Coordinates of C-alpha atoms in Angstrom, one line a residue:
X239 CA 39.6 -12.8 25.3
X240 CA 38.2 -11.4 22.1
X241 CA 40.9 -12.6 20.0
X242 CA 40.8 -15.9 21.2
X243 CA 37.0 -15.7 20.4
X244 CA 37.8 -14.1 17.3
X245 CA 40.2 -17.2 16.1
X246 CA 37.8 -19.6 17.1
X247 CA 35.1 -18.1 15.1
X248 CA 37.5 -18.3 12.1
X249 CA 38.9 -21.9 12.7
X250 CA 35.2 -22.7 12.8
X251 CA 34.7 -21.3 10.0
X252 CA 37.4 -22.9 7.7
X253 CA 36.0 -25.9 9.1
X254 CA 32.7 -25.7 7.8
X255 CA 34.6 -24.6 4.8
X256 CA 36.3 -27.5 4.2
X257 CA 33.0 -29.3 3.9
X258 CA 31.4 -27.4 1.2
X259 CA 31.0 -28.7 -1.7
X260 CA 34.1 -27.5 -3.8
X261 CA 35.2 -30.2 -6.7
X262 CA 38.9 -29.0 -6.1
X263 CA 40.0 -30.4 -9.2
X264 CA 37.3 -28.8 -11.6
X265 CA 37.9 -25.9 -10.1
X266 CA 42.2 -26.5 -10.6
X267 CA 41.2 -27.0 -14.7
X268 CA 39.2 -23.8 -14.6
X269 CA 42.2 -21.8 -13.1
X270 CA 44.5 -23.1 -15.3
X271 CA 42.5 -22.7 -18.4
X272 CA 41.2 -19.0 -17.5
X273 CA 37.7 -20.0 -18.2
X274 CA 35.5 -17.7 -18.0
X275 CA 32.4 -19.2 -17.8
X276 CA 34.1 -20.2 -14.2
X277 CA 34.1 -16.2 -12.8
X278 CA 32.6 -16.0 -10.0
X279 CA 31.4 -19.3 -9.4
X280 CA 34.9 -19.6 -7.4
X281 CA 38.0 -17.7 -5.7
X282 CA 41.3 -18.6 -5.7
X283 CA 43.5 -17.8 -2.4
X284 CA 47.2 -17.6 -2.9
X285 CA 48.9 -18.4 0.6
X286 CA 52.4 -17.2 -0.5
X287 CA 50.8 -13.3 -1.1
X288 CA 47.7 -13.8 0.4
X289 CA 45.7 -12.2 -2.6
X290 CA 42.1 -13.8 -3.3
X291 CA 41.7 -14.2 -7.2
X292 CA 39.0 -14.6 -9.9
X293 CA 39.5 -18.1 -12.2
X294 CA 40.3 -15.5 -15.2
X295 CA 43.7 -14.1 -13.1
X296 CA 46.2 -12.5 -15.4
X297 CA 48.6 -12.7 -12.9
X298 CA 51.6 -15.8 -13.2
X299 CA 49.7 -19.0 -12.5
X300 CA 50.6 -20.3 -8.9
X301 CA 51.5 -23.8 -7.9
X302 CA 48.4 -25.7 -7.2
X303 CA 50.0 -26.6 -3.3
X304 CA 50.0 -22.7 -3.0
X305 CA 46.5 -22.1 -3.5
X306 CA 42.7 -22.4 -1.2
X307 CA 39.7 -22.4 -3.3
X308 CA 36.8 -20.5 -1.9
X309 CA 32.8 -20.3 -3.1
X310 CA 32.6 -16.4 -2.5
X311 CA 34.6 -13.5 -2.3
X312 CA 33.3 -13.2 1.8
X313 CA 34.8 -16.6 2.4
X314 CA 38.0 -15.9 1.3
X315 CA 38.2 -12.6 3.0
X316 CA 36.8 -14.4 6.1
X317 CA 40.0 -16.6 5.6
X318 CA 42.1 -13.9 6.0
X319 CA 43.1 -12.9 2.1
X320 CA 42.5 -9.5 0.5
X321 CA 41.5 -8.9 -2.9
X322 CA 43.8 -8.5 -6.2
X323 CA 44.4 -5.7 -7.7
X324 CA 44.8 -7.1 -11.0
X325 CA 41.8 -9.2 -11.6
X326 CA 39.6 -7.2 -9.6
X327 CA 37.5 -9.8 -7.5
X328 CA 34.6 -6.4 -7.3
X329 CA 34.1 -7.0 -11.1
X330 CA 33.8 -10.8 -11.1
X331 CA 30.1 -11.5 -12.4
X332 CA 29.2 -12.6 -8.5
X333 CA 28.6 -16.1 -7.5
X334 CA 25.1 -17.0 -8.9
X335 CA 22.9 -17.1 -6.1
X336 CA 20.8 -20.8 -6.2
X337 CA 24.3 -22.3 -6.8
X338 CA 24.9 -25.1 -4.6
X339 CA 22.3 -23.1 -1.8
X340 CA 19.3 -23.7 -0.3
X341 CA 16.3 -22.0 -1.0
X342 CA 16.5 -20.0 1.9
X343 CA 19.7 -19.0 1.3
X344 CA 18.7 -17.6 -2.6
X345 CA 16.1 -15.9 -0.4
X346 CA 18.7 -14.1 2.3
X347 CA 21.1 -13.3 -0.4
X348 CA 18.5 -11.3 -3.1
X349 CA 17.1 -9.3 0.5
X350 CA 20.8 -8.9 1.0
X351 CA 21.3 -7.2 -2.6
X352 CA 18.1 -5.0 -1.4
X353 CA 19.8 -3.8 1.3
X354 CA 18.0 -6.5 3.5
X355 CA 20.1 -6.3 6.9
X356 CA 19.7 -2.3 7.1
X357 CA 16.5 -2.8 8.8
X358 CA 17.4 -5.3 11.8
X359 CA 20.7 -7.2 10.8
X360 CA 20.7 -10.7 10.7
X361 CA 18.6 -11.2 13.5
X362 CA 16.1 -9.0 11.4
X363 CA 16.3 -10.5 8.3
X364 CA 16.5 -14.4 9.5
X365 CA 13.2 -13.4 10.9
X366 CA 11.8 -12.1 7.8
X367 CA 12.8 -16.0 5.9
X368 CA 11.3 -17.9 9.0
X369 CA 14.0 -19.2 10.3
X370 CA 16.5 -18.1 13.6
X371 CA 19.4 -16.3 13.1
X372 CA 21.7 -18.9 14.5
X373 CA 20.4 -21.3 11.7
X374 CA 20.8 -18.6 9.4
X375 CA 24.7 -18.2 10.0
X376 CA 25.2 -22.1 10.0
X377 CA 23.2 -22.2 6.3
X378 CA 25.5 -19.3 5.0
X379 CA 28.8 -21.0 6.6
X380 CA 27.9 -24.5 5.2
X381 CA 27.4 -22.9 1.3
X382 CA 29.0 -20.3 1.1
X383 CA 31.4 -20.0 3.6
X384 CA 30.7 -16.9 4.9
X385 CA 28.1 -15.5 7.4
X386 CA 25.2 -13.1 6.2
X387 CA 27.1 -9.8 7.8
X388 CA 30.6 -10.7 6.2
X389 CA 28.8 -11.5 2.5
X390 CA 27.1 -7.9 2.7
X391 CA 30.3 -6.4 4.1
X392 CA 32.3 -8.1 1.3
X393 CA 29.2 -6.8 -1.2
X394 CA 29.7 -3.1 0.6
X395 CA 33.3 -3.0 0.0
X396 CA 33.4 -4.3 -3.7
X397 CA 31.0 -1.5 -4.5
X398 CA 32.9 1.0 -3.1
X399 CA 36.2 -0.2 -4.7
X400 CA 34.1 -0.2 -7.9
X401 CA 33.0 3.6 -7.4
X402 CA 36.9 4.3 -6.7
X403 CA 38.3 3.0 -9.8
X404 CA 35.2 3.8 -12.0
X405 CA 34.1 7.1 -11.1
X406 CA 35.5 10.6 -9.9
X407 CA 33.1 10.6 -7.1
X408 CA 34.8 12.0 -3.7
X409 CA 35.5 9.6 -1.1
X410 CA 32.6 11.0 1.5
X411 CA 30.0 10.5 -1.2
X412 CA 31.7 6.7 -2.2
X413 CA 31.1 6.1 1.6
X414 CA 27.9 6.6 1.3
X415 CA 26.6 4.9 -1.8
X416 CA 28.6 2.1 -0.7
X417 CA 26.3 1.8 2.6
X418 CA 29.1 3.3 4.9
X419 CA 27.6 5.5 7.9
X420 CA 30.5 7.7 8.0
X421 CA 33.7 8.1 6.0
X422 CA 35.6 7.1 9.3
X423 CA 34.3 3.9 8.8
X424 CA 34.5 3.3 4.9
X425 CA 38.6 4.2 5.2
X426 CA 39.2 2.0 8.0
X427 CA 37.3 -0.8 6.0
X428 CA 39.1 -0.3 2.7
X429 CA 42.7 -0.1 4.4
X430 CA 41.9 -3.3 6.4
X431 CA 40.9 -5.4 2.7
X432 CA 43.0 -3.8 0.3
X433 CA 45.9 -2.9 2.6
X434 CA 45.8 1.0 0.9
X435 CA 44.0 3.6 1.8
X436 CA 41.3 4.8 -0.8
X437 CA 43.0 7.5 -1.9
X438 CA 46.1 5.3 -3.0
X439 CA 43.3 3.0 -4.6
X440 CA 42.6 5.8 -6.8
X441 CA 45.6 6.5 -8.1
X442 CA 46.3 3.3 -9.3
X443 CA 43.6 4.0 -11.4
X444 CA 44.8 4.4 -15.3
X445 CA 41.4 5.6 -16.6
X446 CA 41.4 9.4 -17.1
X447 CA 38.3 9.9 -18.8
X448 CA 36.2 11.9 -16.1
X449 CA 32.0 11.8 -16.4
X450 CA 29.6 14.8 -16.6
X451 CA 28.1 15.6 -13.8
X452 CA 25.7 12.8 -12.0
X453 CA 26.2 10.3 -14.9
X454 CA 28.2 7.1 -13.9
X455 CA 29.7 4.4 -16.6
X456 CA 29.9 1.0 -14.7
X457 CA 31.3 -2.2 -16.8
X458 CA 29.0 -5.3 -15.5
X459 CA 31.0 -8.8 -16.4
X460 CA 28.8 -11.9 -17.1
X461 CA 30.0 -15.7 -17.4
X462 CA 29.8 -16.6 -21.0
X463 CA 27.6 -17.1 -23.6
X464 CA 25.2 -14.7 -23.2
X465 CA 22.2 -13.8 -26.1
X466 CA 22.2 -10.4 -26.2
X467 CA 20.3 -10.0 -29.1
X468 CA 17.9 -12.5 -27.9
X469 CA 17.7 -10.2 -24.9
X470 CA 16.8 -7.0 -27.0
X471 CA 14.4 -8.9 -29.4
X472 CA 12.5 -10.1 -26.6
X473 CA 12.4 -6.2 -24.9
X474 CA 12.1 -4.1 -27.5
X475 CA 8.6 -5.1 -29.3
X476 CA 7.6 -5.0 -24.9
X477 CA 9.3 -1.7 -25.0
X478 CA 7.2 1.0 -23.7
X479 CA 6.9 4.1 -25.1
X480 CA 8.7 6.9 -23.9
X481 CA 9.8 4.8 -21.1
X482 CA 11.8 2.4 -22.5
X483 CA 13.9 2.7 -26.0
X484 CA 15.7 -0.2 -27.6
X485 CA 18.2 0.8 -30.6
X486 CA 21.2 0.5 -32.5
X487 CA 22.4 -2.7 -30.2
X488 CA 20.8 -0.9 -26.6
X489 CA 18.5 -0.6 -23.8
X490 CA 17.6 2.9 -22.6
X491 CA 15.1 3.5 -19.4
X492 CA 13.8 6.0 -17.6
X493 CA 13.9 5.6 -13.9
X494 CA 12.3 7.1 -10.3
X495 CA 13.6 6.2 -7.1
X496 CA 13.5 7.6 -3.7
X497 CA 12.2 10.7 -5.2
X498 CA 14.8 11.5 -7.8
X499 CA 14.5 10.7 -11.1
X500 CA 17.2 9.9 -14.2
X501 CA 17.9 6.8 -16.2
X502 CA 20.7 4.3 -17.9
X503 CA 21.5 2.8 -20.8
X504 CA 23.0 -0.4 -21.4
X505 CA 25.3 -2.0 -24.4
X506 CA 27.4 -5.3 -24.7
X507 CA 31.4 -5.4 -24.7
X508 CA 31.1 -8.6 -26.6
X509 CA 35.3 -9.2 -27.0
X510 CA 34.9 -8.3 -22.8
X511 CA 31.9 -10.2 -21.8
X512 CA 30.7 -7.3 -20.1
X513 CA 27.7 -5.2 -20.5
X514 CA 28.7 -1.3 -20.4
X515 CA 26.0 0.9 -18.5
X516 CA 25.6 4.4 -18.5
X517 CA 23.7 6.1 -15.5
X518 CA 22.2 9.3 -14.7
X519 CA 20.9 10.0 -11.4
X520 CA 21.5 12.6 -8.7
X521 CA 21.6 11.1 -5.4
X522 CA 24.8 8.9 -5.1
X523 CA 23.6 6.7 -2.5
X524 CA 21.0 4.9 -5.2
X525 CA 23.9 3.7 -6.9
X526 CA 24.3 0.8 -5.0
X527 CA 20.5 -0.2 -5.7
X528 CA 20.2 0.9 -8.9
X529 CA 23.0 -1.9 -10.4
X530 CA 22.1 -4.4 -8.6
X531 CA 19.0 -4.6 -10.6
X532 CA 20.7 -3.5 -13.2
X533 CA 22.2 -6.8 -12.3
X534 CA 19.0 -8.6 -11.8
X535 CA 17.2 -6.8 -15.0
X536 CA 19.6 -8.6 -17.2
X537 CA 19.8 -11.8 -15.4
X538 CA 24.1 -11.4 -15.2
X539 CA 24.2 -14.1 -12.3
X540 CA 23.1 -16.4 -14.2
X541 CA 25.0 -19.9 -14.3
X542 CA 24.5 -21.2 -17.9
X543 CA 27.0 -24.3 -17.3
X544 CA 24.1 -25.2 -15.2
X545 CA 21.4 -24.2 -16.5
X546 CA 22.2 -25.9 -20.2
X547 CA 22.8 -29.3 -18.5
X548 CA 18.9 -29.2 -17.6
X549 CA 17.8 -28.1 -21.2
X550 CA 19.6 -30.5 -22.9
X551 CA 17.9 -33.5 -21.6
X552 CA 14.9 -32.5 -23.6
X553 CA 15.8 -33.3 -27.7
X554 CA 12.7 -30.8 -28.6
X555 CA 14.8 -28.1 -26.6
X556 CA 18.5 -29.1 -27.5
X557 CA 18.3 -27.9 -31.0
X558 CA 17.4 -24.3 -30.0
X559 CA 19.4 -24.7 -26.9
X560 CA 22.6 -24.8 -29.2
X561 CA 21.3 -22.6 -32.0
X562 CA 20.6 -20.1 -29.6
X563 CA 23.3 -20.3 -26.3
X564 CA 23.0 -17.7 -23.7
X565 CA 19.5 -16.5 -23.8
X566 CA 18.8 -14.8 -20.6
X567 CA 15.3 -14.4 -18.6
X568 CA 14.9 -10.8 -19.1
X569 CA 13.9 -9.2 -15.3
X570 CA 12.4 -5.8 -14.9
X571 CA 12.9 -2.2 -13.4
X572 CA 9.8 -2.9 -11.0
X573 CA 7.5 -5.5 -9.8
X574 CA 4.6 -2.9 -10.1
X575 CA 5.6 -2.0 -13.5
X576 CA 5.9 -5.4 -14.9
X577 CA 2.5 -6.2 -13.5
X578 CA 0.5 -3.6 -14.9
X579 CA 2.0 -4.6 -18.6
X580 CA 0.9 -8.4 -17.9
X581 CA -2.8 -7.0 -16.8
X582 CA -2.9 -5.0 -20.0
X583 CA -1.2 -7.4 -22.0
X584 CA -4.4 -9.8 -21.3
X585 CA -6.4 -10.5 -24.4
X586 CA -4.8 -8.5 -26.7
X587 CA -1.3 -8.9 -29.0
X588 CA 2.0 -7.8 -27.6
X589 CA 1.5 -5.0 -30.4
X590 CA -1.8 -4.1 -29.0
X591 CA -0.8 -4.6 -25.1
X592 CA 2.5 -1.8 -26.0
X593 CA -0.1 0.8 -27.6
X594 CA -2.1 0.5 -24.5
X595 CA 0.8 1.0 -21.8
X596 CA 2.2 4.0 -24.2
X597 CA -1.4 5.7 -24.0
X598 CA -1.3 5.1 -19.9
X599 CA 1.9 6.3 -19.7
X600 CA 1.4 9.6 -22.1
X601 CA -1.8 10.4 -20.1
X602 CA -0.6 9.2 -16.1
X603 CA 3.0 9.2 -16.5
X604 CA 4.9 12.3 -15.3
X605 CA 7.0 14.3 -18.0
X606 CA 10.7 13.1 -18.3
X607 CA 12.8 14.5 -21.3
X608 CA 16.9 13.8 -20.4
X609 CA 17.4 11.6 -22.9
X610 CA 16.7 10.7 -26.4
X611 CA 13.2 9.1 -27.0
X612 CA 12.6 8.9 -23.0
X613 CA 9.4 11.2 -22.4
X614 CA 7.6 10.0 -19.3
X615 CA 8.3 8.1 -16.1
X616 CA 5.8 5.2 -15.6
X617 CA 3.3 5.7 -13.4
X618 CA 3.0 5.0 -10.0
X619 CA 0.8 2.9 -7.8
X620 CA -0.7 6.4 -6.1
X621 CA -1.1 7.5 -9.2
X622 CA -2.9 4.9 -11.2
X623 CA -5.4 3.8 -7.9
X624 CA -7.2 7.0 -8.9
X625 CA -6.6 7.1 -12.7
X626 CA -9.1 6.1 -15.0
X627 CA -7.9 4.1 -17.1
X628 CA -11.0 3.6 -19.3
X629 CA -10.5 6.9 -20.6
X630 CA -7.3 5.2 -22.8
X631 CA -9.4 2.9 -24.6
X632 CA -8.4 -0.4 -21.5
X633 CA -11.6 -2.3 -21.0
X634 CA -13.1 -2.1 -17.9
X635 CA -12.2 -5.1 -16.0
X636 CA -8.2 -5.3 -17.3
X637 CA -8.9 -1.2 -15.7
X638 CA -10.5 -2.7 -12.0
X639 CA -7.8 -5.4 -12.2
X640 CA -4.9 -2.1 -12.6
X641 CA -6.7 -0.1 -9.7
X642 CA -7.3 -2.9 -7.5
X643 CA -3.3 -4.0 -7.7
X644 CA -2.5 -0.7 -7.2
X645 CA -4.4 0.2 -4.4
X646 CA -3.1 -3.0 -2.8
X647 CA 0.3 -1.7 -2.9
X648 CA -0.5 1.6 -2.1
X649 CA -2.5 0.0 1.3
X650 CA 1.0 -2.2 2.0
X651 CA -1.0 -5.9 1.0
X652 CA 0.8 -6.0 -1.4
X653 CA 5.0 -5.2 -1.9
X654 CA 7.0 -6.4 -4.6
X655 CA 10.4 -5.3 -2.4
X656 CA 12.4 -7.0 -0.4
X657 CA 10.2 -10.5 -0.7
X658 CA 11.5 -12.9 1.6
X659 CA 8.5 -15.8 0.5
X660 CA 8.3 -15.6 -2.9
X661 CA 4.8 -18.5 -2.5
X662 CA 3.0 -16.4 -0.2
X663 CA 3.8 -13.7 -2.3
X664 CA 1.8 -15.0 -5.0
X665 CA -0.7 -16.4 -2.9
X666 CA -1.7 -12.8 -2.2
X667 CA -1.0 -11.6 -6.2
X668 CA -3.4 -13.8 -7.0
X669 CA -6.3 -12.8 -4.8
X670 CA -6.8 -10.1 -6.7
X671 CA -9.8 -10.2 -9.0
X672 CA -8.3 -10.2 -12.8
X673 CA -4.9 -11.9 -12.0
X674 CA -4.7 -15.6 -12.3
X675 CA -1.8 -18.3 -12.2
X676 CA -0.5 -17.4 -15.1
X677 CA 0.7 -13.6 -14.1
X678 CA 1.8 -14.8 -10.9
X679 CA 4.1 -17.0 -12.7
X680 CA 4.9 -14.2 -15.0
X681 CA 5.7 -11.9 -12.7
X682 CA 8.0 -14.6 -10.3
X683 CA 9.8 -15.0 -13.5
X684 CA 10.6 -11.3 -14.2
X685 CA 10.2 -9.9 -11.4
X686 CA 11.4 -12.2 -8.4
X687 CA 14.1 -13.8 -10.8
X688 CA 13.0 -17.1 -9.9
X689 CA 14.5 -19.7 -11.8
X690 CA 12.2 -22.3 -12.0
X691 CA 8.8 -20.3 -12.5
X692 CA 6.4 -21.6 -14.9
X693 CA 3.6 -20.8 -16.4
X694 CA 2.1 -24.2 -17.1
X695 CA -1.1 -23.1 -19.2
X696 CA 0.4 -20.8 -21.3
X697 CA -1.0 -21.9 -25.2
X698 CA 2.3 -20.4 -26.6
X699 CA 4.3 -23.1 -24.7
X700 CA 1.6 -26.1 -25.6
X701 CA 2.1 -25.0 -29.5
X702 CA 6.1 -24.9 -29.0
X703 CA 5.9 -28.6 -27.8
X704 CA 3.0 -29.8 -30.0
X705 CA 1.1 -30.9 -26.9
X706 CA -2.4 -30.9 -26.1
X707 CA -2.8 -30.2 -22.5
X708 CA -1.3 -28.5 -19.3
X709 CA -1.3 -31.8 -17.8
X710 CA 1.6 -33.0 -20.4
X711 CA 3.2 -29.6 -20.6
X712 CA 3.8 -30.1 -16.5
X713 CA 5.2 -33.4 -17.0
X714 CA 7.4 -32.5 -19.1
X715 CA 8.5 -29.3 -17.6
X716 CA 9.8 -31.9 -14.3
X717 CA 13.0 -32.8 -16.4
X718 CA 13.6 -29.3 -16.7
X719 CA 13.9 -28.1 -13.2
X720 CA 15.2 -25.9 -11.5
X721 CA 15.6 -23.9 -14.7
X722 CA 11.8 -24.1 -15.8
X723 CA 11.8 -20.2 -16.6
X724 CA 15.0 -20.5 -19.2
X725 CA 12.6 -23.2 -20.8
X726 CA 10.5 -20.8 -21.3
X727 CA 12.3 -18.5 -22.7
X728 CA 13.4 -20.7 -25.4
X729 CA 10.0 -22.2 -25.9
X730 CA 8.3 -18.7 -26.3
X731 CA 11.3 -17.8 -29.0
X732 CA 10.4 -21.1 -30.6
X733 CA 6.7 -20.3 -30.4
X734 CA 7.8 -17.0 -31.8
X735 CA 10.0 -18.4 -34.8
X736 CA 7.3 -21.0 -35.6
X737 CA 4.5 -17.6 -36.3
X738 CA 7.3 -16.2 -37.9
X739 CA 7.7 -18.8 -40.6
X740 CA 4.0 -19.6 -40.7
X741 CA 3.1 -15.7 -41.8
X742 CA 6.3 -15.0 -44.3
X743 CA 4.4 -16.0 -47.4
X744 CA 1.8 -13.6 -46.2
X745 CA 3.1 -11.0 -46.9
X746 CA 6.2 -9.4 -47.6
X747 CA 6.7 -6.9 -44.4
X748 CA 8.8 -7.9 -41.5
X749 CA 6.6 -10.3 -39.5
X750 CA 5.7 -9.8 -35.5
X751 CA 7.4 -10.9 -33.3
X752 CA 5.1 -12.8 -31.7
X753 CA 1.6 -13.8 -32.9
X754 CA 0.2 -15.6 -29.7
X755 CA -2.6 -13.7 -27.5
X756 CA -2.5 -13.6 -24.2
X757 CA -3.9 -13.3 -20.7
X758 CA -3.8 -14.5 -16.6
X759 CA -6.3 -17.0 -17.2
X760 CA -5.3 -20.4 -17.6
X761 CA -4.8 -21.9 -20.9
X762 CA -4.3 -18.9 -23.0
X763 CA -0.6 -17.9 -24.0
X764 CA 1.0 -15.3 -22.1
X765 CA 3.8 -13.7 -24.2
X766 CA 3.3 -10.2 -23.0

């Protein structure tokens, strides 16, 4: 009775499969080129070994009648395929999450990256997005082919194949971080998909350097081109001091979470299209979390096949579009964080807004010295709802507009995790007295990775374009949707390049990287 339920469900599924929205043949060029601006956008499942495989496969090329294509990893191992050992589906850079979707399916899948179905399954989270959980599973089957539970088990499993073949970690504490209740569970799992047990997994393994203790080296793939020096030159004058450190080519952070503290650093693998990042933390079972927004911080789903199509349209845009492919929209550690440096980013340069968060975190933070040029852990909400921060020079109302946002999150209005309604979210952001449309749009951009966040009044963006008025800016921002946010981007660094060619016969020093002011209130630029 159960199996015949079981094969229904999965004939069902193929079903809904086959309707998707797979260009077969685009996706037969892609595998046969090796592109890989194509990883992870597809899988390949080869019928004769029943192996699932990324577009960039180094294995022999199969004949095309020999192959299924699938739009996630979960479909394909809903279908009955396991993953190759060669290409390592685990490492792919993960399908990117508006592709093809609905909006509330890019909703359900970031909640499911935040560990959204520990707290209810899918009848928990579908309630969370509004909907029922039966029109939840019939969403996830129509786009991606999989439902909710088999995309976070597939998500689970990569993880934990990822710890195994990446770190020396013991198998009970890879159960674990990999969102396994018990080890019983996490071998059974991993011999059912990979057809080995994880201790064979490991030994296939020809990487023998081993880690200190509690640090972590994880190899993070992205699709091709991405500007990772437009990346750093955006973070590092945003950098805040003895929190965050950009040199020599990387990104260093410290970081809190569930009560432990440590931090990562991250480089680029150009020649691999991978971004190399170094962790430190105690507790094992943050891994998980920690790259995932990792992940999200340096915006490696990203779809830029897409997202250039958009951006193109506009001639102002297409020049820097092609002198400058790649460029990412840079996210942040947290939503509280990146908040606070919009508020005291009002009014002042990005010069003057980075003093100010270095004197908050020097004089709030709490002490932090494990790595080179990392001195303090930015402060938290509990902390800074009593602080005051007038004492560091902030002007009183930027210092009420801090307290109030932080006493908000403290009280639960207000939670930048795990944010199902990304409008009403902002709704309630702006509420607050001191934060306008502007940060709310700043803080969807960085913070809730949405794609097509915009924030219309911002002066640097007017003086990019040569226009006059929001009005204009916002009719011509409609060409560039859904990707209003990478418009941005490239508008600010024009905006940038412009007050760096205006100021060079100045003076002979290394001009600013930005010269626009900024603040929430409408019409004012907002490059903080």
């Amino acid at each position: 009775m159960v199996r015949k339920r079981l094969v229904r469900q999965r004939e069902s599924i193929i079903m809904v499969r086959e309707d998707m929205n797979l260009d077969w043949q685009v996706c037969s060029r892609a595998r046969l080129s090796r592109d890989a601006r194509f990883d992870g956008k597809f899988f390949i499942g080869v019928r004769t070994s029943r192996v699932y495989c990324r577009s960039i496969c180094p294995a022999p090329t199969a004949k095309e009648k020999n192959v299924r294509y699938f739009p996630s990893a979960a479909a394909a191992a809903e279908a009955g395929f396991r993953p190759c050992l060669r290409c390592r589906p685990e490492c792919s850079p993960g399908t990117p999450a508006w592709l093809g979707t609905s909006n509330t399916v890019s909703r359900a899948l970031r909640l499911i990256s935040e560990s959204g179905l520990e707290d209810g399954g899918v009848e928990g989270l579908a309630e969370r997005l509004g909907v029922g959980s039966r029109h939840l599973r019939r969403l996830f089957l129509r786009h991606l082919g999989a439902t909710p539970s088999a995309v976070a088990q597939t998500r689970r499993l990569h993880f934990a194949k990822k710890l195994i073949d990446e770190t020396s970690l013991p198998m009970n504490q890879i159960a674990l971080a990999s969102g396994f209740g018990c080890v019983r569970r996490f071998n059974a799992g991993i011999l059912t998909v990979f057809h080995r047990t994880p201790t064979q997994l490991r030994r296939l393994v020809r990487q023998t350097v081993l880690q200190p203790e509690n640090q972590y080296l994880f190899r993070l793939r992205f699709r091709p081109p991405y500007d990772w020096h437009g990346m750093l030159a955006f973070l590092a004058p945003r950098a805040t001091p003895g929190v965050e450190v950009v040199e020599l080519g990387s990104y260093r952070r410290s970081i809190s979470l569930d009560g432990g503290q440590g931090y990562f650093e991250v480089s680029l693998d150009e020649g691999n299209n991978t971004l190399v990042v170094r962790v430190q933390f105690g507790n094992p079972r943050s891994l998980f979390f920690i790259v995932e927004r990792i992940r999200a911080m340096f915006d490696l789903n990203a779809d830029w096949a897409a997202i250039v199509q958009g951006l193109r349209t506009d001639a102002a845009l297409a020049a820097h579009v092609d002198a400058h492919p790649g460029l990412r929209v840079p996210g942040c550690w947290t939503g509280f964080e990146l908040a606070t440096r919009a508020i005291l980013g009002q009014q002042v340069s990005v010069k003057g807004a980075t003093t100010l968060a270095g004197r908050v975190v020097r004089t709030f933070g709490q002490p932090f010295r494990r790595a080179s040029g990392l001195t303090h852990l930015f402060p938290t909400p509990q902390v800074l709802a009593k602080a005051r921060l007038v004492t560091v020079g902030l002007p009183r109302a930027r210092a009420e507009t801090i307290q109030a946002l932080a006493h908000a999150v403290c009280n639960g209005q207000i939670s930048f995790d795990r944010i199902a309604d990304s409008e009403a979210f902002l709704t309630r952001l702006c509420e607050i007295p001191g934060i306008g449309k502007w940060t709310a749009q700043y803080v969807a951009m960085r913070a809730l990775g949405e794609p097509d966040a915009f924030p219309t009044g911002d002066l640097g963006l007017l003086h990019a374009l040569k226009l006059e008025s929001s009005r204009e800016l916002e009719q011509r921002a409609e060409a560039w949707r859904p990707w209003r946010a990478y418009a941005a981007m490239y508008l600010w660094n024009m905006a940038s390049e412009y007050g760096a060619r205006a100021s060079q016969p100045l003076s002979s020093k290394t001009p600013k990287t930005s010269h626009i002011r900024s603040t929430s209130q409408p019409g004012v630029s907002a490059v903080v």
